[in-house]
Structures are given as structure tokens and as C-alpha cells.
Coordinates of C-alpha atoms in Angstrom, one line a residue:
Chain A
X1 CA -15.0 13.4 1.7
X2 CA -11.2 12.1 1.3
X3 CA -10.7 11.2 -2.1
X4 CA -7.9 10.2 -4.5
X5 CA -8.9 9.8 -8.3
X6 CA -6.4 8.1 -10.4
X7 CA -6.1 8.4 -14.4
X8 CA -4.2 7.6 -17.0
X9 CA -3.8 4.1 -17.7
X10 CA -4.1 2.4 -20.8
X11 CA -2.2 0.0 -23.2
X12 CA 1.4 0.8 -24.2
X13 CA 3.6 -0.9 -26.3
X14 CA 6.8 -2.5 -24.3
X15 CA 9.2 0.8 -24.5
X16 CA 6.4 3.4 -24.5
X17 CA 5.5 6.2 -22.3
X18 CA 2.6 6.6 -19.7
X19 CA 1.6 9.4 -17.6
X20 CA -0.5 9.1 -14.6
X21 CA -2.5 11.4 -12.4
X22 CA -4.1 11.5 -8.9
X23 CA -6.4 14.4 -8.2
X24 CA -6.9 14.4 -4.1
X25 CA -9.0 16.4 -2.2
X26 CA -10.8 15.8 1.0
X27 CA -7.4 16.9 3.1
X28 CA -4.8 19.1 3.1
X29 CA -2.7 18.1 0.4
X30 CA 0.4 20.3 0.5
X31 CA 1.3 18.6 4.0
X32 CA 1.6 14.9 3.2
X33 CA 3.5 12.7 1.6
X34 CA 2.2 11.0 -1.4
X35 CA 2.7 7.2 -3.1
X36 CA 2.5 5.2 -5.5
X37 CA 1.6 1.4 -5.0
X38 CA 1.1 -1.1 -8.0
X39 CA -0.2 -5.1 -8.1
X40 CA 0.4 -6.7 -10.9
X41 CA -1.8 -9.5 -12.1
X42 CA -2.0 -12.4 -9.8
X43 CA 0.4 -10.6 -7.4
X44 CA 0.8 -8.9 -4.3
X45 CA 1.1 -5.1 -3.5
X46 CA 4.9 -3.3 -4.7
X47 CA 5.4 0.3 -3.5
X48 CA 6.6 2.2 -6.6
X49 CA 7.6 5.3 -5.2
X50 CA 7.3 8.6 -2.5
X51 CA 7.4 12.1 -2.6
X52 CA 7.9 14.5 0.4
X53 CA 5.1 17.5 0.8
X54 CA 7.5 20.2 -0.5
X55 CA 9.0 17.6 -3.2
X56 CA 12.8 17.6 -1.3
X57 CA 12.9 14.3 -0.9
X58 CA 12.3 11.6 -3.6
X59 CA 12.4 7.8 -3.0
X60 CA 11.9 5.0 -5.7
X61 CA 11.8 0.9 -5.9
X62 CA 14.6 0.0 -7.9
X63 CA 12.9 -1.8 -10.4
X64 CA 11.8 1.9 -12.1
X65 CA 14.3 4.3 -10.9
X66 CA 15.4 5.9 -14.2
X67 CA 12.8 4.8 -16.0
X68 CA 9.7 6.5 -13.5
X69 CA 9.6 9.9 -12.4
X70 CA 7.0 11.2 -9.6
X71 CA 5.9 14.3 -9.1
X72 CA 3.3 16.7 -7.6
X73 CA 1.4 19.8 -7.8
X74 CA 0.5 21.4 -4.5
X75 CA -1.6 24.3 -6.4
X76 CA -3.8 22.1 -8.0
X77 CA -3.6 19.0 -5.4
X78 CA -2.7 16.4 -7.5
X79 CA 0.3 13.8 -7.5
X80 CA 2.2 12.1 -11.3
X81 CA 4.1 9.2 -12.5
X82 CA 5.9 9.8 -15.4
X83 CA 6.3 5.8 -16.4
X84 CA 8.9 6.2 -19.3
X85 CA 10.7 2.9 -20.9
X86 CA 7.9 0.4 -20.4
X87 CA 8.5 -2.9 -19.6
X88 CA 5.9 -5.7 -19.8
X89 CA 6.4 -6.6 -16.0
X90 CA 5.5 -2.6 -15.1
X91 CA 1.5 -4.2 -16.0
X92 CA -0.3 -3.5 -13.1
X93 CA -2.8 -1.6 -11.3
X94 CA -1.1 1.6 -10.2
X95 CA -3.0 3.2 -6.9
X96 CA -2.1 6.7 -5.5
X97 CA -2.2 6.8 -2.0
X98 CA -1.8 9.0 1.4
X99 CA 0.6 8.5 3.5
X100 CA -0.2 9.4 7.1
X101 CA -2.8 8.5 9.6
X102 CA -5.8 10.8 9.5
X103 CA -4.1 14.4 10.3
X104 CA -0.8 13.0 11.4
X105 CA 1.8 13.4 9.1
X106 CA 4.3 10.3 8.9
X107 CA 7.0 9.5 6.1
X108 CA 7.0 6.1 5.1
X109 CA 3.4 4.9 5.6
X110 CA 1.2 3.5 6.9
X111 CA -0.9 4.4 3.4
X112 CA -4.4 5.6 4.9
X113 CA -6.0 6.5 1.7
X114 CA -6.1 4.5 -1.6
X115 CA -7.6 5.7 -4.5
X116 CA -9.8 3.4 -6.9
X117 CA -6.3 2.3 -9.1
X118 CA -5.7 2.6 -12.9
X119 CA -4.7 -0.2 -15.1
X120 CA -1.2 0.0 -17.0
X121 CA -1.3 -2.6 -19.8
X122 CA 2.1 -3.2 -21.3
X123 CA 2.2 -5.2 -24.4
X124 CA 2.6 -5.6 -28.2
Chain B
X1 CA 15.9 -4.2 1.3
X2 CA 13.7 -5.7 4.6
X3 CA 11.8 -8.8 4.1
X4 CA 8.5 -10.0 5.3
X5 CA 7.6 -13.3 5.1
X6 CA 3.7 -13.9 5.7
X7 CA 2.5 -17.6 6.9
X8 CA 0.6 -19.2 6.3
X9 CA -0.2 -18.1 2.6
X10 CA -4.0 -19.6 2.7
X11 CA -5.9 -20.0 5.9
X12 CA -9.0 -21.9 6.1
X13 CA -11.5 -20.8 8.3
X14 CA -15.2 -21.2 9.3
X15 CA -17.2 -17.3 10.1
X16 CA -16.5 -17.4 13.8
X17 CA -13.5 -19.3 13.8
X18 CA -10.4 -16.9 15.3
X19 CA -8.1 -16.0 12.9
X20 CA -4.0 -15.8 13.5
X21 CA -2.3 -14.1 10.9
X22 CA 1.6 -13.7 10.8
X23 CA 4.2 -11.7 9.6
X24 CA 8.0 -11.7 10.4
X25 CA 10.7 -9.0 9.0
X26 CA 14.3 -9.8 8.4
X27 CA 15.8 -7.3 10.3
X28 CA 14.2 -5.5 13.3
X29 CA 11.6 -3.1 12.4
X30 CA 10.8 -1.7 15.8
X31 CA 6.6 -0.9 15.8
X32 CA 6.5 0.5 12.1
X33 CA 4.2 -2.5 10.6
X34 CA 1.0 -1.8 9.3
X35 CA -1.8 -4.4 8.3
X36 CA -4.1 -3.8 5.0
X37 CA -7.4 -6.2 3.8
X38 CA -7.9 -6.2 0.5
X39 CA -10.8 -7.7 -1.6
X40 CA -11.4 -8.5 -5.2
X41 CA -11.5 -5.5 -7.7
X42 CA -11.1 -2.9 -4.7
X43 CA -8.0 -1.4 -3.2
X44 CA -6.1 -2.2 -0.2
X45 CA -7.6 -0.7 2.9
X46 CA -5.6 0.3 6.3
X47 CA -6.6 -1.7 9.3
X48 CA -3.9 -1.5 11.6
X49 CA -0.6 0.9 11.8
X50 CA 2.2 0.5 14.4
X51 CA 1.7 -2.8 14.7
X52 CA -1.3 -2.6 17.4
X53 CA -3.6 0.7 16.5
X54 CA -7.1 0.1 14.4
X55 CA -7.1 2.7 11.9
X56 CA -10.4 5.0 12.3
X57 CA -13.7 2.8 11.8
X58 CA -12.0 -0.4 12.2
X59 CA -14.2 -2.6 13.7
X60 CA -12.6 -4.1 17.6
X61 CA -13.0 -8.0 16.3
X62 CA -9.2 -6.9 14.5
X63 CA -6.3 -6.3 16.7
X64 CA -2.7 -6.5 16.3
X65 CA 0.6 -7.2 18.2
X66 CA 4.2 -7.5 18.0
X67 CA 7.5 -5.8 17.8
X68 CA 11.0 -5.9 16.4
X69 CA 10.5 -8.7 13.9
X70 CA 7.3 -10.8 14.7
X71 CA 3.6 -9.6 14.5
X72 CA 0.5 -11.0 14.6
X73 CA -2.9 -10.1 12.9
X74 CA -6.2 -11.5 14.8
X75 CA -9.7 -11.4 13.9
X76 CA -11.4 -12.9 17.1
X77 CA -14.6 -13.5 15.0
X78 CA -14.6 -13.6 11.2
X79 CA -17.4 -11.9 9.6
X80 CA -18.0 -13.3 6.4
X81 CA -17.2 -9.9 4.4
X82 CA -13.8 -10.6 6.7
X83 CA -12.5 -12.7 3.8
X84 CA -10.4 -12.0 1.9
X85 CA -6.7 -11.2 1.2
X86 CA -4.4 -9.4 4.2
X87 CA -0.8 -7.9 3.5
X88 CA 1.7 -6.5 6.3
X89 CA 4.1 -3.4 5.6
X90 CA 7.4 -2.2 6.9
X91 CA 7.8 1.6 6.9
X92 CA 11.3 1.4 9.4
X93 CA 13.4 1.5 6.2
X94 CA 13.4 2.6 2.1
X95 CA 12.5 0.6 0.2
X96 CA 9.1 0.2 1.7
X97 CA 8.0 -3.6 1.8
X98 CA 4.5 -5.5 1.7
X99 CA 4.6 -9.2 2.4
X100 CA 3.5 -11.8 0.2
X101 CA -0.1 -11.9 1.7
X102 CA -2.7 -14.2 3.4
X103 CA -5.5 -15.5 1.7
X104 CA -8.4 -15.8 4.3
X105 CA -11.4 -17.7 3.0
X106 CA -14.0 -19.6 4.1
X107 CA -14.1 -23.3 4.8

């Protein structure tokens, strides 16, 4: 089964650091792109930011680059945001997902599988 | 940054009742839209990618259309576990975009 398992989450206080995680497995990890979407309360969905299989390319929202760092682990198929400087409008749900359709790679979406999401609470 | 503007932001429907869904981009996006449903408390799932293919095990009642900077979203006949909230996105151009969303619920 195709799975992405986020983790993580928590409350932070506004300035704080957060690390989150996204075990995968299901498909072949190494070849994909990977994501990160958020939604904060009462809003719509906000990419966050991509990585590229072999971690060469790197693309962020400009709301968190600097302050956000995603990475990946091809060894142990898993995908990270490092969420440092927290700001009270980074509260959301964060999801991990796949980008690609089925076993086609693509770059930029669409995001075929979501994982369940992990809630970032930042306050005081 | 490429903007999509969704319309209209609530649509009241009865189960049955075909569904038009809209989303236009800013700039030309060519055929890299994709359409996502998403409920309460779950996360967004794919429906439709390059503006007219159903992702796998999408049932036929949802098809898509369009090109450059309109698309359209149809459900010919709303199930009732069809409502719920829809969102287009751009993958032509960084950064990646969703629109605003369309609420569909029941009348």
C-alpha cells in the first residue's frame, strides 16, 4: 500500500523550532519528488516547498525561505522540514506529499499522494 | 507568482444537480492544472491532473477541461459524499499555486 506518515507537530512558542518527518513507502521513493503542503485554520491549501529525487534542486514559498529547510533521506525513505523561526501564521496542518502520477515522474505536481497531516501550533 | 481565481466560492446544489466548477490563472498555464476534493478532517485527494485526466479510481461522473487560462471542473451527478470542498493547482511555474477553493454543499 502507498503510504506517507507524517510526525512531528506540536505546540511551539512564536520563534521556536520544529522538525517534521514523512516516512513513505508503498513506491519507489528515491525517484520522486517530494512536498510539502500546509492549510492553516479556516484556509485553503499553500505549497511550502519541493525537493528533487537526488536533492539538486530545492524550491520554497517565500513566506519560509530562510526560515524552513527541506530535506530527504533516500536510505531510509523519508522526507523533513526543518521549520526554524516560527511565526504564529506558520499554524497549520503540514501534509507531505508525492508528486507524480502513479509511476510517472513529474516536477511540479500534480500531488498524487497525501499523507494524514500533522498539526503545527504556534503560540505563546 | 501565477494566480488562480476560483468562482464561485460556494455552490449550492441538490444530489443530482450538475456541478460547474471554475478556475482561471493569470497568465497562461498551458494543460498543467490539476483538481483536488477535499473533506473535513482528511487531506486533499487528486481527481484530475492536466486539466482533463481522472487520476486512478476516480469515478467518470468527474471530468475536466480547459487550457491556457480557463478550466472547468464538472460533476455530472453529485453523490452526496461529492460534497465538499474542491481546489485547482498550477504546476507550469514556481511557486506552485492552489486557488482559493469551492465549497460544494448541499441545498
Amino acid at each position: 500500500e502507498v503510504q506517507l506518515v507524517e510526525s512531528g507537530g506540536g505546540l511551539v512558542q512564536p520563534g521556536g523550532s520544529l522538525r517534521l518527518s514523512c516516512a513513505a513507502s508503498g513506491f519507489t521513493f528515491r525517484s520522486f519528488w517530494m512536498s510539502w503542503v500546509r492549510e492553516a485554520p479556516g484556509k485553503g491549501l499553500e505549497w511550502v516547498a519541493s525537493i528533487k529525487p537526488d536533492d539538486s534542486e530545492i524550491k520554497y514559498v517565500d513566506s519560509v525561505r530562510g526560515r524552513f529547510t527541506i530535506s530527504r533521506d533516500n536510505a531510509k525513505n523519508s522526507l523533513y522540514l526543518q521549520m526554524n523561526s516560527l511565526r504564529a501564521d506558520d499554524t497549520a496542518v503540514y501534509y507531505c506529499a508525492k508528486v507524480g502520477i502513479n509511476t510517472v515522474v513529474t516536477r511540479g505536481g500534480p500531488f498524487d499522494i497525501w499523507g494524514q497531516g500533522t498539526k503545527v501550533t504556534v503560540s505563546s | 507568482e501565477i494566480v488562480l481565481t476560483q468562482s464561485p466560492a460556494t455552490l449550492s446544489l441538490s444530489p443530482g444537480e450538475r456541478a460547474t466548477l471554475s478556475c482561471r490563472a493569470s497568465q497562461t498555464i498551458s494543460n498543467y492544472l490539476a483538481w483536488y476534493q477535499q473533506k473535513p478532517g482528511q487531506a486533499p485527494r487528486l481527481l484530475i491532473y492536466d486539466a482533463s485526466n481522472r487520476a486512478t479510481g476516480i469515478p467518470a461522473r468527474f471530468s475536466g477541461s480547459g487550457s491556457g487560462t480557463d478550466f472547468t471542473l464538472t460533476i455530472s451527478s453529485p453523490e452526496p459524499e461529492d460534497f465538499a470542498v474542491y481546489y485547482c493547482q498550477q504546476r507550469s511555474d514556481w511557486p506552485l499555486t492552489f486557488g482559493q477553493g469551492t465549497r460544494l454543499e448541499i441545498k
